[in-house]
């Protein structure tokens, strides 16, 4: 079978890459004869080849999936009821749109509308299987909701990573929906089998700063947020046994990634340069997990370094801005005391107080938290494996 993966083409967002490589890797184990096509540029597909060990992965641009080659023209023709798919797109037996926040308005409506148009163009009634995998969805404004719900009802399956999205779609009459855990919770293909190190013997902290997290506080102040990052780092370095590794977990995306935020933090800690390392170049997700396995805890201002922390049984100080965090870290794993929800704050002094409380809690409960994570992983990882098995078998 020919499989097309959408929303898998930016491997410089390591969270997106982990979900793509795990879906490819574990589906290939069950159906090694399947051929994967990745909507994305060759450089990113090459990184997925390196991560999965599958040289057969093929890159495809959206213009290759429509016969008229122009997206705007295709949109007009599609709305007029004229088929727009190219012969290559007609060959795709299954299409998976991988999860994230793309079917929400959290980043505005432009990206959402484009994603809705794309899946609507590619879905052929009763002729291909299309699933939206591991999503956070809605709620939508009145101007977008009717179109979105109409398109979602055409999908063969929508899997959701938190209860609120499930309840929202169920309330709108959708039936082919189900809950699942994040694909990135599974071990990666090239992830090393490392002997577990007792938490108190680990000598580093992985710090993944965010370029966008400050926007979600009630007062948007990038300078104060970066001051907060420096305070967090210096609190870590109060322990003479610890060093900090700074990693932009989103190396590049539509907002240019977290490189600038990482560089800013590194420069602020110039007086501690012997104890601070900045990861300047892109890495593969399994290399990030190597760093996590050697870390006492993570400062995670993006969600997926903390997801990798769960898989590695390593606690995180988690900065949150949406219900996807609540669903996983608070409700599923019971880690609410380690989460800082930026939406609740309008005063950085109070944020700093709560951050210190959370850091002290993590430091005092490292083994307890690690054991809690490990116990829940057995359930979550089994759910993900079953979901991937379902994707392989239901769509044949």
XYZ file of C-alpha atoms in Angstrom:
396
model
C 0.000 0.000 0.000
C 1.001 3.607 -0.592
C 0.814 5.806 2.515
C 0.916 9.614 2.465
C 1.943 11.400 5.663
C 0.853 15.014 6.073
C 2.132 17.466 8.692
C 5.297 15.408 9.008
C 7.598 17.510 6.873
C 9.328 19.773 9.401
C 11.858 17.632 11.222
C 13.412 20.711 12.845
C 10.417 20.628 15.155
C 11.581 17.608 17.096
C 8.107 16.941 18.503
C 6.628 16.652 15.015
C 9.545 14.520 13.921
C 9.141 12.091 16.827
C 5.493 11.507 15.981
C 6.327 10.941 12.304
C 9.244 8.609 12.873
C 7.368 6.549 15.447
C 4.340 6.133 13.201
C 6.598 5.084 10.319
C 8.772 2.788 12.446
C 6.005 0.915 14.223
C 3.766 0.663 11.146
C 6.725 -0.699 9.171
C 7.179 -3.402 11.803
C 3.607 -4.574 11.177
C 3.451 -4.004 7.403
C 6.999 -3.877 5.964
C 5.699 -3.931 2.388
C 4.034 -0.509 2.683
C 5.570 2.494 0.914
C 5.651 5.878 2.686
C 5.395 9.250 0.975
C 6.143 12.300 3.126
C 4.692 15.724 2.341
C 7.848 17.796 2.798
C 11.201 18.815 1.429
C 13.951 16.334 0.656
C 16.239 17.533 3.471
C 13.575 16.713 6.044
C 12.698 13.354 4.528
C 16.404 12.497 4.587
C 16.417 13.136 8.337
C 13.477 10.754 8.685
C 15.417 8.162 6.695
C 18.316 8.548 9.114
C 16.010 8.269 12.119
C 14.049 5.210 10.936
C 16.708 3.415 8.890
C 14.272 3.297 5.938
C 15.902 4.533 2.730
C 12.656 3.959 0.822
C 10.878 7.041 2.243
C 9.913 9.428 -0.549
C 9.448 13.206 -0.456
C 6.489 14.811 -2.191
C 5.413 18.457 -2.565
C 1.744 19.401 -2.466
C 1.952 20.672 -6.038
C 2.734 17.070 -7.075
C -0.540 15.917 -5.532
C -2.770 18.159 -7.678
C -2.822 18.047 -11.453
C -3.098 21.827 -11.928
C 0.057 22.401 -9.806
C -1.308 25.641 -8.319
C -2.906 25.460 -4.882
C -5.119 28.522 -5.381
C -6.480 27.179 -8.665
C -6.998 23.749 -7.100
C -9.022 25.328 -4.307
C -11.318 27.079 -6.790
C -11.775 23.916 -8.875
C -12.403 21.774 -5.796
C -15.100 24.123 -4.503
C -16.706 23.902 -7.934
C -16.815 20.110 -7.630
C -14.032 19.450 -10.145
C -11.522 16.718 -9.138
C -8.021 18.110 -8.629
C -5.925 15.115 -7.590
C -2.900 14.105 -9.644
C -2.263 10.488 -10.693
C 0.246 10.269 -7.838
C -2.349 11.367 -5.279
C -4.854 8.893 -6.745
C -2.389 6.116 -5.939
C -2.409 6.866 -2.211
C -4.345 4.165 -0.371
C -4.058 5.764 3.070
C -3.443 9.320 4.225
C -2.517 10.280 7.781
C -2.431 13.866 9.006
C -0.222 13.832 12.088
C -1.149 15.636 15.244
C -0.519 18.946 16.739
C -2.608 22.053 17.158
C -3.229 22.661 13.458
C -6.971 22.063 13.786
C -7.377 24.735 16.433
C -7.330 28.518 16.254
C -4.569 28.811 18.842
C -2.162 30.108 16.175
C -4.838 32.018 14.263
C -7.197 30.946 11.499
C -4.966 31.063 8.401
C -3.115 27.805 9.074
C -6.336 26.108 10.183
C -8.183 27.040 6.992
C -5.291 25.805 4.842
C -5.190 22.457 6.651
C -8.948 22.022 6.256
C -8.716 22.740 2.535
C -5.829 20.309 2.111
C -7.509 17.315 3.733
C -10.785 18.064 1.956
C -9.046 18.066 -1.430
C -7.201 14.813 -0.745
C -10.085 12.803 0.709
C -11.769 10.658 -1.969
C -15.110 9.266 -0.823
C -14.876 5.482 -0.294
C -11.641 5.322 -2.306
C -8.929 6.141 0.212
C -8.620 5.959 3.973
C -7.837 9.190 5.813
C -7.143 9.575 9.519
C -6.255 12.597 11.621
C -3.861 11.141 14.187
C -3.110 12.423 17.688
C -4.932 15.723 17.379
C -6.076 18.597 19.543
C -9.189 19.973 17.818
C -11.422 23.022 18.300
C -13.405 24.706 19.554
C -13.901 26.955 16.553
C -15.361 30.372 15.953
C -18.809 30.522 14.382
C -17.425 31.459 10.973
C -15.216 28.370 10.716
C -17.040 25.691 12.699
C -19.636 24.561 10.098
C -16.961 24.026 7.436
C -14.614 22.272 9.864
C -17.225 19.882 11.239
C -18.456 19.051 7.734
C -14.923 18.112 6.644
C -14.182 16.157 9.831
C -17.264 14.001 9.223
C -15.637 12.792 5.996
C -12.662 11.345 7.882
C -12.426 7.601 8.467
C -10.907 8.130 11.920
C -9.887 11.013 14.156
C -7.761 10.185 17.204
C -7.523 12.789 19.945
C -4.922 13.283 22.635
C -7.109 14.904 25.299
C -10.649 14.554 26.573
C -11.855 18.081 25.789
C -11.302 17.600 22.048
C -13.077 14.251 22.169
C -16.058 15.730 24.006
C -16.216 18.680 21.613
C -16.370 16.513 18.488
C -18.732 14.027 20.079
C -21.021 16.915 20.936
C -20.989 17.909 17.262
C -22.172 14.475 16.215
C -18.923 12.860 15.098
C -18.767 9.102 15.633
C -15.457 7.903 14.172
C -13.387 9.428 16.969
C -11.314 7.925 19.750
C -8.822 8.827 22.457
C -5.147 7.925 22.257
C -1.849 8.893 23.855
C 0.907 10.863 22.129
C 2.870 8.897 19.508
C 6.098 10.338 20.918
C 5.601 8.377 24.146
C 7.003 5.278 22.438
C 10.743 4.537 22.278
C 12.383 5.852 19.118
C 13.900 3.536 16.532
C 17.511 4.527 17.279
C 17.009 5.337 20.936
C 19.800 3.717 22.959
C 19.024 1.168 25.631
C 20.674 3.058 28.464
C 21.074 1.709 31.960
C 18.919 3.754 34.300
C 20.978 6.170 36.395
C 19.649 7.107 39.859
C 18.283 10.652 39.657
C 20.557 12.022 42.364
C 23.625 10.863 40.420
C 22.704 12.737 37.250
C 24.783 15.877 36.827
C 22.969 17.959 34.210
C 19.667 19.672 33.520
C 18.311 19.976 29.994
C 16.823 23.443 29.378
C 14.561 23.856 26.330
C 13.568 27.553 26.100
C 10.682 28.776 23.965
C 10.453 31.685 21.591
C 6.657 31.843 21.936
C 5.678 30.870 25.495
C 5.646 34.467 26.778
C 2.737 35.286 24.428
C 0.359 33.161 26.505
C 0.705 35.034 29.794
C -1.905 37.707 30.492
C 0.913 40.228 30.072
C 3.026 39.572 26.971
C 6.550 40.632 27.950
C 9.431 38.815 26.270
C 12.090 40.604 28.355
C 10.536 39.548 31.649
C 10.134 36.013 30.364
C 13.808 35.827 29.426
C 14.722 37.309 32.806
C 12.688 34.467 34.310
C 14.654 31.919 32.289
C 17.899 33.342 33.623
C 16.594 33.100 37.199
C 15.623 29.460 36.630
C 19.035 28.640 35.196
C 20.894 30.335 38.032
C 18.766 28.474 40.574
C 19.799 25.219 38.884
C 23.451 26.239 39.036
C 23.217 26.850 42.779
C 23.847 23.116 42.996
C 27.592 22.868 42.328
C 27.179 19.351 40.946
C 24.895 20.439 38.102
C 25.534 21.809 34.629
C 23.008 23.010 32.050
C 22.564 21.905 28.449
C 20.504 24.434 26.439
C 18.623 22.962 23.492
C 16.207 24.694 21.076
C 13.719 21.803 20.761
C 12.088 23.575 17.829
C 15.086 24.439 15.694
C 12.928 26.025 13.011
C 9.236 26.360 12.175
C 6.747 29.014 11.096
C 7.902 31.209 14.010
C 11.621 30.607 13.298
C 11.962 28.216 16.193
C 13.651 28.636 19.539
C 17.236 29.306 18.466
C 17.113 32.989 19.417
C 15.707 32.231 22.883
C 18.366 29.561 23.451
C 21.157 31.872 22.334
C 19.859 34.656 24.603
C 19.903 32.375 27.635
C 23.399 31.135 26.819
C 24.725 34.698 26.564
C 23.113 35.636 29.879
C 25.034 32.805 31.530
C 28.414 33.772 30.056
C 29.930 34.017 33.536
C 29.134 30.286 33.973
C 30.383 29.161 30.560
C 32.280 26.196 31.986
C 28.997 24.781 33.275
C 26.685 25.679 30.386
C 26.539 24.101 26.920
C 24.510 25.360 23.966
C 23.441 22.872 21.280
C 23.840 25.047 18.183
C 23.121 22.631 15.328
C 20.109 20.453 14.486
C 20.060 17.017 16.092
C 17.874 13.938 15.771
C 15.292 13.165 18.458
C 17.100 10.047 19.694
C 20.078 12.294 20.466
C 17.790 14.524 22.522
C 16.710 11.468 24.494
C 20.337 10.626 25.166
C 20.635 14.074 26.753
C 17.441 13.533 28.742
C 18.570 10.175 30.107
C 21.592 11.948 31.592
C 19.510 14.816 33.025
C 18.223 15.130 36.564
C 15.193 16.971 35.206
C 14.116 19.099 32.232
C 13.018 22.712 31.970
C 10.479 22.274 29.166
C 8.986 25.365 27.555
C 7.775 23.224 24.661
C 5.560 20.187 25.171
C 7.557 17.488 23.463
C 10.812 17.666 25.397
C 8.593 16.932 28.401
C 6.927 14.084 26.453
C 10.382 12.644 25.798
C 11.039 13.143 29.494
C 8.052 10.909 30.240
C 9.373 8.181 27.955
C 12.776 8.488 29.655
C 11.117 8.538 33.136
C 12.625 11.973 33.779
C 10.527 14.722 35.437
C 10.098 18.144 33.878
C 9.292 21.668 34.948
C 6.584 22.088 32.304
C 5.494 25.477 30.976
C 1.962 25.207 29.585
C -0.391 27.265 27.453
C -3.208 24.912 26.504
C -5.383 21.964 27.318
C -3.084 19.495 25.561
C -0.727 19.909 28.527
C -3.531 19.422 31.038
C -4.656 16.233 29.345
C -1.248 14.589 29.445
C 0.724 15.962 32.374
C -2.022 16.760 34.865
C -4.852 14.337 34.155
C -3.044 11.358 32.653
C 0.227 11.404 34.623
C -0.816 13.292 37.768
C 2.043 15.792 37.484
C 0.093 18.995 38.076
C 2.559 20.245 40.697
C 5.271 20.424 38.039
C 3.213 22.489 35.545
C 3.262 26.287 35.164
C 0.244 27.356 33.107
C 1.197 30.740 31.672
C -2.439 31.600 30.925
C -3.037 32.080 34.659
C -0.482 34.846 35.248
C -0.301 38.605 34.945
C 2.618 39.111 37.345
C 6.120 37.707 36.765
C 6.967 37.906 40.468
C 4.182 35.419 41.139
C 5.341 33.212 38.268
C 8.819 33.133 39.778
C 7.428 32.187 43.184
C 5.447 29.317 41.679
C 8.401 28.207 39.561
C 10.603 27.985 42.640
C 7.941 25.958 44.426
C 7.681 23.566 41.485
C 11.471 23.220 41.182
C 11.787 22.472 44.893
C 9.001 19.898 44.613
C 10.782 18.180 41.715
C 14.122 18.190 43.571
C 12.571 16.647 46.662
C 10.587 13.972 44.794
C 12.797 12.872 41.909
C 12.490 9.125 42.453
C 8.804 9.292 43.362
C 8.033 11.219 40.178
C 10.165 8.893 38.071
C 8.357 5.855 39.440
C 4.950 7.449 38.871
C 5.886 8.199 35.268
C 7.182 4.667 34.709
C 3.956 3.124 36.016
C 1.764 5.270 33.772
C 4.025 4.657 30.755
C 3.049 0.999 30.758
C -0.563 2.022 30.140
C 0.116 4.920 27.748
C 2.593 3.059 25.575
C 0.263 0.077 25.267
C -2.487 2.476 24.124
C -0.246 3.967 21.433
C 0.886 0.567 20.156
C -2.736 -0.581 19.943
C -3.678 2.602 18.107
C -0.949 2.104 15.516
C -2.036 -1.523 15.084
C -5.571 -0.270 14.499
C -4.357 2.197 11.853
C -2.572 -0.626 10.044
C -5.415 -3.134 10.153
C -8.562 -1.020 9.846
C -7.462 0.712 6.684
C -6.823 -2.418 4.587
